[in-house]
C-alpha cells in the first residue's frame, strides 16, 4: 500500500519561529511537492522537487524554502513563521512519466495543519 | 491568474440523484485532467482522470466529460451517496511538465 507520511498532523508555532515540515514517501517516486490549502483558494503549489537536491519554485514560494537530501524525504522550511502562513500543508509525490506521457497522479499525505500565533 | 476554475464552491444533492461538478480551464496546452476527492483532515485521493484525446471516461459511478472547445470538464456521480460528501478538486497538467494546477474545489454534500 503506497504511502506518503507527514511528520505532524497539527502544529502550533509562534511568529518568528523556524518551522520544519517533513514528508516521507515509500514509493520510490522521483517527484515530490509541497502545497498549501486555504479556503476559497484551493491547493497552491509552494515548491516541488524532481530529483534529489533539485528544487523548483511553485506559485507561492515566498517565505518558504525546501530541502531534498534523500529521494524519499522532502522538507518544507518556514525560516521565520508569520501568521499569514497559518494553513493546511499537503505533501505529495508522483512518478516521472515516460517521454510524451502525461504526468502520473500525485499521492498525497494526510496534511499538517499549522497555526502560527 | 487562475488557470483552473471551479466556480461553484458548494453543491447539495439528494441521495440517489446525480451530482455534477464543473471545472473550467484557460490554458489550451493542458492535455491531462484529474479529479481528486478530499475528506476533512485527510489528504486528497485520486478519483478519475481523462486525457485530451478522449471526451469521456467512466469508472463505476463516476464519469468525467471533457469539452476541449469549451475548455470545460465535468464530473458526474450517479447515483450519489452520503459517503460522496467531500471537497472535489479538478487538476490539469501538460505533458512533459512535472506539476498539476488545481482548482479551488467544490464542496459536495449528499443529503440522506
PDB file of N, CA, C and O in Angstrom, chain A residues 1-28:
ATOM      1  N   UNK A   1       0.847  -1.188   0.000  1.00  0.00           N
ATOM      2  CA  UNK A   1       0.000   0.000   0.000  1.00  0.00           C
ATOM      3  C   UNK A   1       0.887   1.244   0.000  1.00  0.00           C
ATOM      4  O   UNK A   1       1.716   1.414   0.868  1.00  0.00           O
ATOM      5  N   UNK A   2       0.692   2.100  -1.001  1.00  0.00           N
ATOM      6  CA  UNK A   2       1.545   3.271  -1.137  1.00  0.00           C
ATOM      7  C   UNK A   2       1.285   4.249  -0.005  1.00  0.00           C
ATOM      8  O   UNK A   2       0.189   4.346   0.519  1.00  0.00           O
ATOM      9  N   UNK A   3       2.352   4.961   0.343  1.00  0.00           N
ATOM     10  CA  UNK A   3       2.175   5.823   1.492  1.00  0.00           C
ATOM     11  C   UNK A   3       3.025   7.086   1.414  1.00  0.00           C
ATOM     12  O   UNK A   3       4.208   7.046   1.049  1.00  0.00           O
ATOM     13  N   UNK A   4       2.374   8.200   1.750  1.00  0.00           N
ATOM     14  CA  UNK A   4       3.068   9.452   1.971  1.00  0.00           C
ATOM     15  C   UNK A   4       2.741   9.858   3.398  1.00  0.00           C
ATOM     16  O   UNK A   4       1.569   9.969   3.760  1.00  0.00           O
ATOM     17  N   UNK A   5       3.773  10.049   4.207  1.00  0.00           N
ATOM     18  CA  UNK A   5       3.538  10.419   5.597  1.00  0.00           C
ATOM     19  C   UNK A   5       4.116  11.797   5.866  1.00  0.00           C
ATOM     20  O   UNK A   5       5.119  12.208   5.268  1.00  0.00           O
ATOM     21  N   UNK A   6       3.450  12.507   6.762  1.00  0.00           N
ATOM     22  CA  UNK A   6       3.908  13.824   7.179  1.00  0.00           C
ATOM     23  C   UNK A   6       4.141  13.787   8.677  1.00  0.00           C
ATOM     24  O   UNK A   6       3.387  13.137   9.412  1.00  0.00           O
ATOM     25  N   UNK A   7       5.164  14.503   9.119  1.00  0.00           N
ATOM     26  CA  UNK A   7       5.673  14.335  10.485  1.00  0.00           C
ATOM     27  C   UNK A   7       4.656  14.723  11.550  1.00  0.00           C
ATOM     28  O   UNK A   7       4.641  14.139  12.625  1.00  0.00           O
ATOM     29  N   UNK A   8       3.817  15.701  11.285  1.00  0.00           N
ATOM     30  CA  UNK A   8       2.863  16.136  12.289  1.00  0.00           C
ATOM     31  C   UNK A   8       1.498  16.341  11.655  1.00  0.00           C
ATOM     32  O   UNK A   8       1.403  16.763  10.506  1.00  0.00           O
ATOM     33  N   UNK A   9       0.434  16.046  12.373  1.00  0.00           N
ATOM     34  CA  UNK A   9      -0.909  16.365  11.892  1.00  0.00           C
ATOM     35  C   UNK A   9      -1.304  17.790  12.274  1.00  0.00           C
ATOM     36  O   UNK A   9      -1.977  18.473  11.517  1.00  0.00           O
ATOM     37  N   UNK A  10      -0.889  18.194  13.459  1.00  0.00           N
ATOM     38  CA  UNK A  10      -1.199  19.530  13.955  1.00  0.00           C
ATOM     39  C   UNK A  10       0.070  20.126  14.559  1.00  0.00           C
ATOM     40  O   UNK A  10       0.837  19.433  15.221  1.00  0.00           O
ATOM     41  N   UNK A  11       0.235  21.425  14.291  1.00  0.00           N
ATOM     42  CA  UNK A  11       1.420  22.116  14.799  1.00  0.00           C
ATOM     43  C   UNK A  11       1.021  23.538  15.153  1.00  0.00           C
ATOM     44  O   UNK A  11       0.303  24.199  14.387  1.00  0.00           O
ATOM     45  N   UNK A  12       1.488  24.014  16.315  1.00  0.00           N
ATOM     46  CA  UNK A  12       1.254  25.397  16.706  1.00  0.00           C
ATOM     47  C   UNK A  12       2.616  26.026  16.980  1.00  0.00           C
ATOM     48  O   UNK A  12       3.404  25.511  17.775  1.00  0.00           O
ATOM     49  N   UNK A  13       2.874  27.128  16.300  1.00  0.00           N
ATOM     50  CA  UNK A  13       4.165  27.820  16.433  1.00  0.00           C
ATOM     51  C   UNK A  13       3.917  29.310  16.669  1.00  0.00           C
ATOM     52  O   UNK A  13       2.812  29.826  16.431  1.00  0.00           O
ATOM     53  N   UNK A  14       4.969  29.969  17.120  1.00  0.00           N
ATOM     54  CA  UNK A  14       4.876  31.412  17.353  1.00  0.00           C
ATOM     55  C   UNK A  14       5.527  32.171  16.201  1.00  0.00           C
ATOM     56  O   UNK A  14       6.443  31.669  15.531  1.00  0.00           O
ATOM     57  N   UNK A  15       5.057  33.372  15.989  1.00  0.00           N
ATOM     58  CA  UNK A  15       5.618  34.255  14.959  1.00  0.00           C
ATOM     59  C   UNK A  15       7.123  34.372  15.146  1.00  0.00           C
ATOM     60  O   UNK A  15       7.609  34.564  16.264  1.00  0.00           O
ATOM     61  N   UNK A  16       7.849  34.227  14.032  1.00  0.00           N
ATOM     62  CA  UNK A  16       9.301  34.340  14.073  1.00  0.00           C
ATOM     63  C   UNK A  16      10.033  33.035  14.266  1.00  0.00           C
ATOM     64  O   UNK A  16      11.249  32.963  14.038  1.00  0.00           O
ATOM     65  N   UNK A  17       9.323  31.980  14.657  1.00  0.00           N
ATOM     66  CA  UNK A  17       9.980  30.687  14.844  1.00  0.00           C
ATOM     67  C   UNK A  17      10.343  30.067  13.505  1.00  0.00           C
ATOM     68  O   UNK A  17       9.679  30.309  12.486  1.00  0.00           O
ATOM     69  N   UNK A  18      11.377  29.237  13.515  1.00  0.00           N
ATOM     70  CA  UNK A  18      11.728  28.450  12.341  1.00  0.00           C
ATOM     71  C   UNK A  18      10.959  27.137  12.424  1.00  0.00           C
ATOM     72  O   UNK A  18      10.945  26.479  13.461  1.00  0.00           O
ATOM     73  N   UNK A  19      10.290  26.786  11.334  1.00  0.00           N
ATOM     74  CA  UNK A  19       9.408  25.621  11.332  1.00  0.00           C
ATOM     75  C   UNK A  19       9.851  24.633  10.249  1.00  0.00           C
ATOM     76  O   UNK A  19      10.130  25.039   9.124  1.00  0.00           O
ATOM     77  N   UNK A  20       9.905  23.369  10.620  1.00  0.00           N
ATOM     78  CA  UNK A  20      10.248  22.315   9.668  1.00  0.00           C
ATOM     79  C   UNK A  20       9.048  21.381   9.519  1.00  0.00           C
ATOM     80  O   UNK A  20       8.542  20.851  10.493  1.00  0.00           O
ATOM     81  N   UNK A  21       8.622  21.167   8.283  1.00  0.00           N
ATOM     82  CA  UNK A  21       7.601  20.168   7.991  1.00  0.00           C
ATOM     83  C   UNK A  21       8.257  19.074   7.152  1.00  0.00           C
ATOM     84  O   UNK A  21       8.865  19.358   6.128  1.00  0.00           O
ATOM     85  N   UNK A  22       8.112  17.841   7.649  1.00  0.00           N
ATOM     86  CA  UNK A  22       8.792  16.732   6.991  1.00  0.00           C
ATOM     87  C   UNK A  22       7.785  15.848   6.254  1.00  0.00           C
ATOM     88  O   UNK A  22       6.660  15.627   6.714  1.00  0.00           O
ATOM     89  N   UNK A  23       8.228  15.324   5.135  1.00  0.00           N
ATOM     90  CA  UNK A  23       7.387  14.438   4.331  1.00  0.00           C
ATOM     91  C   UNK A  23       8.233  13.260   3.853  1.00  0.00           C
ATOM     92  O   UNK A  23       9.364  13.460   3.380  1.00  0.00           O
ATOM     93  N   UNK A  24       7.689  12.063   3.974  1.00  0.00           N
ATOM     94  CA  UNK A  24       8.405  10.859   3.532  1.00  0.00           C
ATOM     95  C   UNK A  24       7.471  10.025   2.672  1.00  0.00           C
ATOM     96  O   UNK A  24       6.315   9.820   3.032  1.00  0.00           O
ATOM     97  N   UNK A  25       7.991   9.530   1.541  1.00  0.00           N
ATOM     98  CA  UNK A  25       7.205   8.631   0.684  1.00  0.00           C
ATOM     99  C   UNK A  25       7.972   7.326   0.491  1.00  0.00           C
ATOM    100  O   UNK A  25       9.209   7.316   0.433  1.00  0.00           O
ATOM    101  N   UNK A  26       7.203   6.231   0.382  1.00  0.00           N
ATOM    102  CA  UNK A  26       7.828   4.911   0.285  1.00  0.00           C
ATOM    103  C   UNK A  26       7.644   4.284  -1.085  1.00  0.00           C
ATOM    104  O   UNK A  26       7.729   3.063  -1.237  1.00  0.00           O
ATOM    105  N   UNK A  27       7.382   5.106  -2.098  1.00  0.00           N
ATOM    106  CA  UNK A  27       7.048   4.592  -3.424  1.00  0.00           C
ATOM    107  C   UNK A  27       8.194   4.759  -4.415  1.00  0.00           C
ATOM    108  O   UNK A  27       8.013   4.509  -5.604  1.00  0.00           O
ATOM    109  N   UNK A  28       9.347   5.238  -3.944  1.00  0.00           N
ATOM    110  CA  UNK A  28      10.492   5.472  -4.828  1.00  0.00           C
ATOM    111  C   UNK A  28      10.159   6.463  -5.939  1.00  0.00           C
ATOM    112  O   UNK A  28      10.659   6.366  -7.065  1.00  0.00           O
TER     113      UNK A  28
END
